[in-house]
Amino acid sequence: MELRRSHLREYLVLHTVGRIDHQTSAEFQAELLSAVAEGGADLILDFSGVEYISSAGLSALMTASRHKPRDRRIGVAGLNAVVQEIFTISRFHRIFPLFASVDAAVRDWENSGAAVDGPGPFGVRFWGTRGSLPAPLGHSAVRAKVREALLAAYQRGTPVPEAIEAFIDQELPFSVRSTFGGNTSCVEIVTGGAEYILCDLGTGVREFGNHVLGQRGPDAKGCYNVFMSHMHWDHIMGFPFFMPAYIPGNTIRIHGCHKGLREAIMRQQSDPCFPVNFAALGATIEFVELEPGAAYSVGGLSVCAIKQFHSGDTYGYRFSRGGKAIVYSTDCEHKTGSIDASYPFIEFYRDADLLIFDAMYSLADAISVKADWGHSSNIVAVELAQMAGVKRLALFHHEPVFDDGMIERVLGETVRFEELSRSGHKVEVLSAYDGLEIFL
Ligand SMILES: [Zn+2]
Ligand SMILES: [Zn+2]
């Protein structure tokens, strides 16, 4: 095995040729440790000459990764097909960003720091849309979907293999071909800027964090702005599994209008509820208290909060940029008797391009058995959206008892109610699902 170092711009490159196995791994590890100790530069491992890497070689890599300063990156470039496969099987590709070549690594790292605040695409990505409790699909629900799909294919005449994708997308209802998902509230406001913006920390934030790490590599540093509706469990329970919180160099700013934000987040990450104490998180975590009604500028957006009706209060947020607006308004019980033209939410929702709205219950339930439970109905959602001139209404915070078929049925009924009650412009109604992206 041969080892050689070079410098490319501000990066240190370690070129390795030969096999990295139990015979050569000690020498490889010593060179790696010396390279990471040599202050300053990020390290690119040029593997274009590496024929094979064994578990001993991978262990050397892991040791180097653990010894490197926290603000430095190690990337691996130019892997042959076999070495790449070994990285995948061992899951090392999740720890070390892999690049086609040293030049590709340099390009990627230089671009990753170059992002600026807007004007990129402005929209949302839903990571968790379920209310109150995570609601994973069970085996019988999956089986029922398979059965429905097979039955539909049989009735139509089984499609040829090339036509299967079109058959799935065009002929199967959403509730059969897909799922609304089971993660609790977490919505990303996409700006195309350098800072991330999120609403709430339900279980959807776990997938959001893993998605970012998968895209940018574990060593890329980021700033995450979170806007909290409130601290009920379904809105904070994803945070202990939000991997960027464990990575030094990341900044997480948790914004909200409640006084006890820090205590609520800390309490769920303390004995005996969770093994990793809040104080042990590597990221810098800040809490920012906002005033409802005041305008703030965060991540290239203007943000404003409104106080809502829910046990312990909740807050809705209006995000706007360049004349476009997205409103996140969940966990709020709008009492039907109090809604008229002077109702403050009409102004807050006014002309929004997208209104994300808690429509957890039917109207019958919301004003009888579930009155004062803190949630609203699809009927009130449509009426408010119409009065405020909202363009698109996303039903959100789905009842965990509802299966995909039921949520789809509620959506169909809500679209119909919008037609029946429309007196002016049309409100486009949709039902949010985990994974849905909407760009304005
Ligand atoms: Zn909730
Ligand atoms: Zn709540």
Coordinates of C-alpha atoms and ligand atoms in Angstrom, one line a residue:
M1 CA 0.0 0.0 0.0
E2 CA 1.2 3.5 -0.8
L3 CA 0.2 6.7 0.9
R4 CA 0.9 10.3 -0.3
R5 CA -0.5 13.7 0.7
S6 CA -1.2 16.7 -1.4
H7 CA -3.0 20.0 -1.1
L8 CA -5.8 21.2 -3.3
R9 CA -7.0 24.7 -2.5
E10 CA -7.7 24.7 1.2
Y11 CA -8.2 20.9 1.3
L12 CA -5.8 18.2 2.4
V13 CA -5.9 15.2 0.1
L14 CA -4.7 11.7 1.2
H15 CA -4.0 9.5 -1.8
T16 CA -4.0 5.8 -1.1
V17 CA -3.0 3.0 -3.5
G18 CA -3.5 -0.8 -2.9
R19 CA -5.4 -2.9 -0.5
I20 CA -6.5 -1.6 3.0
D21 CA -6.8 -4.8 5.1
H22 CA -5.5 -6.3 8.3
Q23 CA -1.9 -6.1 7.1
T24 CA -2.0 -2.4 6.0
S25 CA -4.7 -0.9 8.2
A26 CA -2.4 0.1 11.1
E27 CA -0.2 2.2 8.7
F28 CA -3.4 3.7 7.1
Q29 CA -4.8 4.6 10.5
A30 CA -1.6 6.2 11.6
E31 CA -1.5 8.3 8.5
L32 CA -5.1 9.3 8.8
L33 CA -4.7 10.3 12.5
S34 CA -1.7 12.4 11.6
A35 CA -3.7 14.0 8.7
V36 CA -6.7 14.9 10.9
A37 CA -4.3 16.2 13.6
E38 CA -2.7 18.5 11.1
G39 CA -4.9 21.5 11.9
G40 CA -7.3 23.4 9.7
A41 CA -8.1 21.7 6.5
D42 CA -11.0 19.4 5.6
L43 CA -9.7 16.0 4.4
I44 CA -10.5 14.3 1.1
L45 CA -9.4 10.6 0.9
D46 CA -8.6 9.9 -2.7
F47 CA -9.6 6.2 -3.1
S48 CA -9.1 6.0 -6.8
G49 CA -6.2 3.7 -6.3
V50 CA -7.8 1.6 -3.6
E51 CA -8.5 -2.0 -4.7
Y52 CA -10.2 -3.3 -1.6
I53 CA -11.0 -2.3 2.0
S54 CA -11.6 -4.8 4.8
S55 CA -13.3 -4.3 8.2
A56 CA -9.9 -3.4 9.6
G57 CA -9.6 -0.6 7.1
L58 CA -13.1 0.6 7.8
S59 CA -12.3 0.6 11.5
A60 CA -9.3 2.8 10.9
L61 CA -11.6 5.2 9.1
M62 CA -14.1 5.3 12.0
T63 CA -11.2 5.9 14.4
A64 CA -10.1 8.9 12.3
S65 CA -13.6 10.2 12.2
R66 CA -13.9 10.0 16.0
H67 CA -10.6 11.8 16.5
K68 CA -11.1 14.6 14.0
P69 CA -11.9 18.1 15.2
R70 CA -15.7 18.5 15.2
D71 CA -15.6 21.3 12.7
R72 CA -13.7 19.4 10.1
R73 CA -15.0 17.1 7.3
I74 CA -13.7 13.8 5.9
G75 CA -15.0 12.8 2.4
V76 CA -14.0 9.8 0.3
A77 CA -13.6 10.2 -3.4
G78 CA -13.1 8.0 -6.5
L79 CA -14.2 4.6 -5.0
N80 CA -14.2 1.6 -7.4
A81 CA -17.4 -0.4 -7.6
V82 CA -16.4 -3.0 -5.1
V83 CA -15.2 -0.5 -2.5
Q84 CA -18.4 1.5 -3.0
E85 CA -20.5 -1.6 -2.4
I86 CA -18.6 -2.4 0.8
F87 CA -19.3 1.2 2.0
T88 CA -23.0 0.7 1.3
I89 CA -23.2 -2.8 2.9
S90 CA -21.4 -1.5 6.1
R91 CA -23.5 1.7 6.1
F92 CA -20.3 3.7 6.0
H93 CA -21.8 5.7 3.2
R94 CA -24.0 7.2 5.8
I95 CA -21.1 8.4 7.9
F96 CA -18.7 9.6 5.1
P97 CA -19.9 11.6 2.1
L98 CA -18.8 9.8 -1.1
F99 CA -17.8 11.6 -4.3
A100 CA -17.0 10.4 -7.8
S101 CA -13.6 12.2 -7.7
V102 CA -11.5 14.6 -5.7
D103 CA -12.7 17.4 -8.0
A104 CA -16.3 16.5 -7.4
A105 CA -15.7 16.7 -3.6
V106 CA -14.2 20.1 -3.9
R107 CA -17.0 21.4 -6.1
D108 CA -19.7 20.0 -3.7
W109 CA -18.1 21.4 -0.6
E110 CA -17.5 24.8 -2.1
N111 CA -21.1 25.0 -3.3
S112 CA -22.5 23.8 0.1
G113 CA -21.4 27.0 1.8
A114 CA -22.5 29.2 -1.0
A115 CA -26.2 29.2 -0.6
V116 CA -27.8 32.6 0.2
D117 CA -31.2 33.6 1.5
G118 CA -33.8 33.5 -1.3
P119 CA -35.2 34.1 -3.7
G120 CA -35.3 30.4 -4.2
P121 CA -38.5 28.4 -4.5
F122 CA -41.1 29.2 -1.8
G123 CA -43.3 26.5 -0.6
V124 CA -43.8 23.7 2.0
R125 CA -42.8 20.1 2.5
F126 CA -45.0 18.1 4.9
W127 CA -42.9 15.7 7.1
G128 CA -45.7 14.9 9.6
T129 CA -49.4 15.6 9.2
R130 CA -51.1 13.4 11.9
G131 CA -52.7 14.9 15.0
S132 CA -52.3 13.9 18.6
L133 CA -50.4 10.6 18.2
P134 CA -48.3 8.8 15.5
A135 CA -50.4 6.4 13.5
P136 CA -48.3 3.9 11.6
L137 CA -49.9 1.6 9.0
G138 CA -50.6 -1.8 10.3
H139 CA -50.2 -5.1 8.5
S140 CA -53.9 -5.5 7.8
A141 CA -54.1 -2.0 6.3
V142 CA -51.2 -2.8 3.9
R143 CA -52.8 -6.1 3.0
A144 CA -56.1 -4.4 2.3
K145 CA -54.3 -2.0 -0.1
V146 CA -52.6 -4.9 -1.9
R147 CA -56.0 -6.6 -2.3
E148 CA -57.7 -3.5 -3.6
A149 CA -54.9 -2.9 -6.1
L150 CA -55.0 -6.5 -7.4
L151 CA -58.8 -6.4 -7.6
A152 CA -58.7 -3.2 -9.6
A153 CA -56.0 -4.7 -11.9
Y154 CA -58.1 -7.8 -12.4
Q155 CA -61.3 -5.9 -13.2
R156 CA -59.5 -3.7 -15.7
G157 CA -57.5 -6.4 -17.3
T158 CA -54.0 -6.8 -15.9
P159 CA -51.8 -4.0 -17.3
V160 CA -48.6 -4.9 -19.2
P161 CA -45.5 -4.3 -17.2
E162 CA -44.7 -1.0 -18.9
A163 CA -48.1 0.3 -18.1
I164 CA -48.0 -0.5 -14.4
E165 CA -46.7 2.9 -13.2
A166 CA -49.4 4.7 -15.1
F167 CA -52.0 2.3 -13.8
I168 CA -50.9 2.9 -10.2
D169 CA -50.8 6.7 -10.6
Q170 CA -53.9 7.2 -12.7
E171 CA -56.3 4.4 -11.9
L172 CA -55.8 3.6 -8.2
P173 CA -57.2 6.0 -5.6
F174 CA -54.6 7.7 -3.4
S175 CA -55.7 5.7 -0.4
V176 CA -54.9 2.5 -2.2
R177 CA -51.7 3.4 -3.9
S178 CA -50.3 5.5 -1.0
T179 CA -50.9 6.7 2.5
F180 CA -51.4 10.0 4.2
G181 CA -48.7 8.8 6.7
G182 CA -48.5 8.6 10.4
N183 CA -46.0 11.1 11.6
T184 CA -47.1 13.9 13.9
S185 CA -46.9 17.6 13.0
C186 CA -43.8 18.9 11.3
V187 CA -43.9 21.2 8.2
E188 CA -40.8 22.6 6.4
I189 CA -41.2 26.0 4.9
V190 CA -39.0 25.8 1.9
T191 CA -37.2 29.0 0.9
G192 CA -34.2 27.9 -1.1
G193 CA -32.1 29.9 1.4
A194 CA -29.2 28.8 3.6
E195 CA -31.3 28.5 6.8
Y196 CA -34.0 25.9 7.3
I197 CA -37.5 26.9 8.6
L198 CA -39.8 24.4 10.3
C199 CA -43.1 24.4 12.0
D200 CA -43.3 22.1 15.1
L201 CA -41.2 19.2 16.2
G202 CA -43.5 16.2 15.9
T203 CA -42.2 12.8 14.8
G204 CA -41.9 14.0 11.2
V205 CA -38.8 16.0 12.2
R206 CA -36.8 12.7 12.5
E207 CA -37.3 12.1 8.8
F208 CA -36.6 15.7 7.9
G209 CA -33.2 15.6 9.9
N210 CA -32.2 12.3 8.2
H211 CA -33.1 13.7 4.8
V212 CA -30.9 16.7 5.4
L213 CA -28.0 14.6 6.6
G214 CA -28.4 12.2 3.6
Q215 CA -28.3 15.2 1.2
R216 CA -25.5 17.2 2.7
G217 CA -23.5 14.7 4.7
P218 CA -23.2 14.6 8.5
D219 CA -20.4 17.2 8.6
A220 CA -22.3 20.0 6.8
K221 CA -23.3 22.6 9.3
G222 CA -26.8 24.2 9.2
C223 CA -29.0 26.7 11.0
Y224 CA -32.5 25.4 11.8
N225 CA -35.3 27.8 12.7
V226 CA -38.3 26.1 14.3
F227 CA -41.6 27.8 15.0
M228 CA -43.6 26.2 17.8
S229 CA -47.4 26.1 17.8
H230 CA -47.3 24.8 21.4
M231 CA -45.6 22.2 23.4
H232 CA -48.2 19.4 23.5
W233 CA -46.4 16.1 23.2
D234 CA -47.4 15.4 19.6
H235 CA -45.6 18.7 18.6
I236 CA -42.3 18.1 20.4
M237 CA -41.9 14.3 20.5
G238 CA -39.7 14.1 17.4
F239 CA -37.0 16.4 18.8
P240 CA -35.0 13.7 20.7
F241 CA -34.6 11.9 17.3
F242 CA -33.6 14.9 15.3
M243 CA -30.0 14.0 14.4
P244 CA -28.8 17.5 13.6
A245 CA -29.3 18.4 17.3
Y246 CA -26.5 15.9 18.1
I247 CA -24.0 17.5 15.8
P248 CA -21.7 20.2 17.0
G249 CA -21.6 23.2 14.8
N250 CA -25.3 23.2 14.0
T251 CA -27.5 25.9 15.4
I252 CA -31.1 25.2 16.3
R253 CA -33.3 28.3 17.1
I254 CA -36.6 27.4 18.6
H255 CA -39.0 30.3 18.3
G256 CA -42.3 30.6 20.0
C257 CA -44.6 32.8 22.0
H258 CA -44.9 30.5 25.1
K259 CA -42.9 31.3 28.2
G260 CA -41.8 27.7 29.0
L261 CA -40.4 26.5 25.7
R262 CA -37.0 25.6 27.0
E263 CA -38.4 23.7 30.0
A264 CA -40.8 21.7 27.9
I265 CA -38.1 20.6 25.5
M266 CA -35.7 19.8 28.2
R267 CA -38.1 17.9 30.4
Q268 CA -38.9 15.3 27.7
Q269 CA -35.2 14.7 27.4
S270 CA -34.4 14.0 31.0
D271 CA -34.5 11.0 33.3
P272 CA -36.5 8.7 33.3
C273 CA -38.1 9.6 29.9
F274 CA -35.1 9.6 27.6
P275 CA -31.5 8.3 27.9
V276 CA -29.7 11.3 26.3
N277 CA -30.0 14.4 28.4
F278 CA -30.8 17.7 26.7
A279 CA -27.5 19.1 28.0
A280 CA -25.6 16.4 26.1
L281 CA -26.8 17.6 22.7
G282 CA -23.9 18.8 20.5
A283 CA -25.7 21.6 18.6
T284 CA -26.1 25.1 19.8
I285 CA -29.7 25.3 20.8
E286 CA -31.3 28.7 21.4
F287 CA -34.8 29.7 22.4
V288 CA -36.3 32.9 21.0
E289 CA -39.5 34.3 22.5
L290 CA -41.8 36.1 20.0
E291 CA -44.6 38.5 20.6
P292 CA -47.9 37.8 18.8
G293 CA -48.7 40.5 16.3
A294 CA -45.1 41.6 15.8
A295 CA -43.3 41.1 12.5
Y296 CA -40.0 39.3 12.4
S297 CA -37.5 38.6 9.7
V298 CA -36.1 35.1 9.7
G299 CA -34.3 33.2 7.0
G300 CA -35.4 35.7 4.3
L301 CA -39.1 35.5 5.3
S302 CA -41.3 37.9 7.2
V303 CA -43.0 36.0 10.1
C304 CA -45.9 37.0 12.3
A305 CA -47.8 35.0 15.0
I306 CA -51.4 35.0 16.2
K307 CA -52.7 33.6 19.5
Q308 CA -55.2 30.7 19.0
F309 CA -57.8 28.8 21.0
H310 CA -56.5 25.5 22.5
S311 CA -55.7 24.2 26.0
G312 CA -52.7 26.2 27.2
D313 CA -52.9 28.4 24.0
T314 CA -51.3 27.8 20.6
Y315 CA -49.9 30.2 18.0
G316 CA -50.4 30.3 14.3
Y317 CA -47.7 31.7 12.0
R318 CA -47.9 33.6 8.7
F319 CA -44.8 33.4 6.6
S320 CA -44.6 35.8 3.6
R321 CA -42.1 36.8 0.9
G322 CA -42.5 38.8 -2.3
G323 CA -46.3 39.1 -2.0
K324 CA -46.8 35.3 -1.3
A325 CA -48.0 34.0 2.0
I326 CA -48.2 30.6 3.8
V327 CA -50.1 30.3 7.0
Y328 CA -49.5 27.4 9.5
S329 CA -52.5 27.3 11.8
T330 CA -52.9 24.1 13.7
D331 CA -54.5 23.0 17.0
C332 CA -57.1 25.8 17.2
E333 CA -60.7 25.5 18.0
H334 CA -62.7 28.1 16.1
K335 CA -66.1 28.4 17.7
T336 CA -68.7 28.7 15.0
G337 CA -70.7 31.3 16.9
S338 CA -67.8 33.8 17.0
I339 CA -67.0 33.9 13.3
D340 CA -68.0 37.0 11.5
A341 CA -66.2 39.6 9.3
S342 CA -64.4 41.1 12.3
Y343 CA -63.0 37.7 13.5
P344 CA -59.2 38.3 13.7
F345 CA -58.3 35.1 11.9
I346 CA -60.0 36.4 8.7
E347 CA -57.3 39.2 8.6
F348 CA -54.5 36.8 9.6
Y349 CA -55.4 34.3 6.8
R350 CA -56.3 37.1 4.3
D351 CA -55.4 36.2 0.7
A352 CA -52.9 33.4 1.8
D353 CA -51.6 31.3 -1.0
L354 CA -51.7 28.3 1.3
L355 CA -53.5 27.8 4.6
I356 CA -52.5 24.7 6.6
F357 CA -55.4 24.2 9.0
D358 CA -56.3 21.8 11.8
A359 CA -59.4 20.1 10.5
M360 CA -59.3 17.1 12.7
Y361 CA -63.0 16.5 13.5
S362 CA -66.3 16.5 11.7
L363 CA -68.4 19.6 12.6
A364 CA -70.9 17.3 14.5
D365 CA -68.1 16.0 16.8
A366 CA -66.4 19.4 17.1
I367 CA -69.5 21.1 18.5
S368 CA -70.8 18.2 20.6
V369 CA -68.8 15.3 22.1
K370 CA -65.4 16.9 21.3
A371 CA -66.3 20.5 22.0
D372 CA -63.5 22.3 23.9
W373 CA -61.0 19.6 22.9
G374 CA -59.1 22.3 21.0
H375 CA -59.6 21.4 17.3
S376 CA -61.7 22.4 14.4
S377 CA -63.6 20.9 11.5
N378 CA -63.3 20.7 7.7
I379 CA -66.5 22.8 7.5
V380 CA -65.2 25.7 9.5
A381 CA -61.9 25.4 7.6
V382 CA -63.7 26.0 4.3
E383 CA -65.9 28.8 5.6
L384 CA -62.9 30.7 7.1
A385 CA -60.8 30.1 3.9
Q386 CA -63.6 31.5 1.7
M387 CA -64.1 34.6 3.9
A388 CA -60.4 35.3 3.9
G389 CA -59.9 34.8 0.2
V390 CA -57.4 31.9 0.7
K391 CA -56.3 30.3 -2.5
R392 CA -55.4 26.8 -1.3
L393 CA -56.5 25.1 1.9
A394 CA -54.5 22.1 3.2
L395 CA -56.5 19.9 5.7
F396 CA -54.0 19.0 8.5
H397 CA -53.6 17.3 11.9
H398 CA -55.5 14.2 10.8
E399 CA -57.4 12.3 13.4
P400 CA -55.2 9.2 14.3
V401 CA -58.3 7.0 14.3
F402 CA -58.9 7.7 10.6
D403 CA -57.5 5.3 8.1
D404 CA -56.4 6.4 4.6
G405 CA -59.8 5.6 3.1
M406 CA -61.6 7.8 5.7
I407 CA -59.2 10.8 5.2
E408 CA -59.7 10.5 1.5
R409 CA -63.5 10.5 2.0
V410 CA -63.3 13.6 4.2
L411 CA -61.3 15.3 1.5
G412 CA -63.9 14.5 -1.1
E413 CA -66.7 15.7 1.1
T414 CA -64.8 18.9 1.9
V415 CA -64.2 19.6 -1.8
R416 CA -68.0 19.1 -2.3
F417 CA -68.8 21.4 0.6
E418 CA -66.6 24.1 -0.8
E419 CA -68.6 23.9 -4.0
L420 CA -71.9 24.1 -2.1
S421 CA -70.9 27.0 0.0
R422 CA -69.0 29.0 -2.6
S423 CA -70.2 32.5 -3.3
G424 CA -67.2 34.1 -4.9
H425 CA -63.7 32.7 -5.6
K426 CA -62.8 29.0 -5.5
V427 CA -60.7 27.7 -2.6
E428 CA -58.7 24.7 -3.8
V429 CA -58.9 22.1 -1.1
L430 CA -56.4 19.3 -0.5
S431 CA -55.4 17.0 2.3
A432 CA -51.8 17.1 3.5
Y433 CA -49.9 13.9 3.6
D434 CA -46.4 13.0 4.8
G435 CA -44.1 13.8 1.9
L436 CA -46.4 16.2 0.1
E437 CA -44.6 19.2 -1.5
I438 CA -46.3 22.4 -2.6
F439 CA -44.6 25.3 -4.2
L440 CA -46.3 28.6 -4.8
Ligands
ZN1 ZN -51.6 18.5 18.1
ZN2 ZN -52.4 20.4 21.3

